[in-house]
Amino acid sequence: MGLGLYWAVLLWVMVGAGSGVRIVINTWPVTNSTKAAWGTLLNNGSAVDAVVSGCSQCEAEQCRGTVGPNGSPDEEGETTLDAMIMDGSTMDVGAVGCLRRVKTAIAVARAVMDHTDHTLMVGDLATNFALEMGFSETNLTGNRSLSKWKAWLASHCQPNFRQDVTPDPRQSCGPYTPKTQTMEDPEEQDSPGNDIQSASAHNIGEDNHDTIGMIVIDQSGRISAGTSTNGLTYKIPGRVGDSPIMGAGSYAMNGAGGAAATGNGDVMMRFLPSFNAVSQMQAGVDPTTALQKAMAPIIKFYPSFHGAMIAVNMDGKYGAVCHGYTNWTFCVADDSSPEVQLHFIDCKSSMTGVNSANADTYQAKLLLIIFISSFVF
């Protein structure tokens, strides 16, 4: 066996096995989004095309009231949007944060990636860019979001995300000013460490914030990941969560895999869990174990937070973990099961069970290398 053939086989072993594995995986039971992305792949669309079509479907349907317009009002009653798209074959990224008055956030994020050298654009100036690119301006507030906001005002603005301010944010609406020790007894002030319980204190659960996170591998073996959300309900105006932050909301890298997160973004983004998980897979760790390793430090510092993650490697093996919920659901479509599959996981066991999703594949590759080497050397 010649050296040329040896190196060709070795190259296929190390990088080629991911080619041709088509898969769509996304957070939450939003099956129409999975179908839209899978349909794009069936029509020979790229992984990036599929992520955009899948997330766009969720925006159009206003999934769970937490994606797209007419959901998650901030303190002033306005809905703003965050989104991100990442091409794992080029490492290009486009993202928007606190996007106002444009309802197709994931498409605007792609425009940032395709038509600028930038990565992230925010606020009114991101809106101006979207209008330059031909997107339409519209009011993102609707009857549902307006009703939620009015009910929140009537409930003395509970819950909210203020701390160490006056008047007492647990009892009153603003405007607020910072506490000082001359205004309040310092012993009565909240300790900075108290935010370790913030998820439960503010009732941050699956009903007041979700993100659709999606990962796609196309027929050419290219991987892409993306997110879209309207953020945390009753957030302080200007807040941007983890969804448009690459490595936090999602991440993708050809040769390694992709990951996406949903949950308490203010906490999760501090740990870049999606980047962590992809880095673990790049080192040969299976998807579920990679997610467990990425989630563990978040739980250590914020044991009461709510969140979930998905990941897939280049062989199409996938995993999921969750924390803070009782159970959690994600969707998958691939060549082995083109009809959308709903997967239900128990959150407590998801962080303790070990899934050797790609261990057998990795060992087979290693044995093949050894086998070929024995003939060459």
PDB file of C-alpha atoms in Angstrom, residues 87 95 231 245 334 363:
ATOM      1  CA  ASP A  87     -21.353  29.290   9.519  1.00  0.00           C
ATOM      2  CA  ALA A  95     -25.935  38.773  14.985  1.00  0.00           C
ATOM      3  CA  GLY A 231     -35.774  37.702  25.208  1.00  0.00           C
ATOM      4  CA  ILE A 245     -23.560  36.058  21.615  1.00  0.00           C
ATOM      5  CA  ASP A 334     -32.218  13.325   9.923  1.00  0.00           C
ATOM      6  CA  GLN A 363     -12.582   3.819  18.360  1.00  0.00           C
TER       7      GLN A 363
END
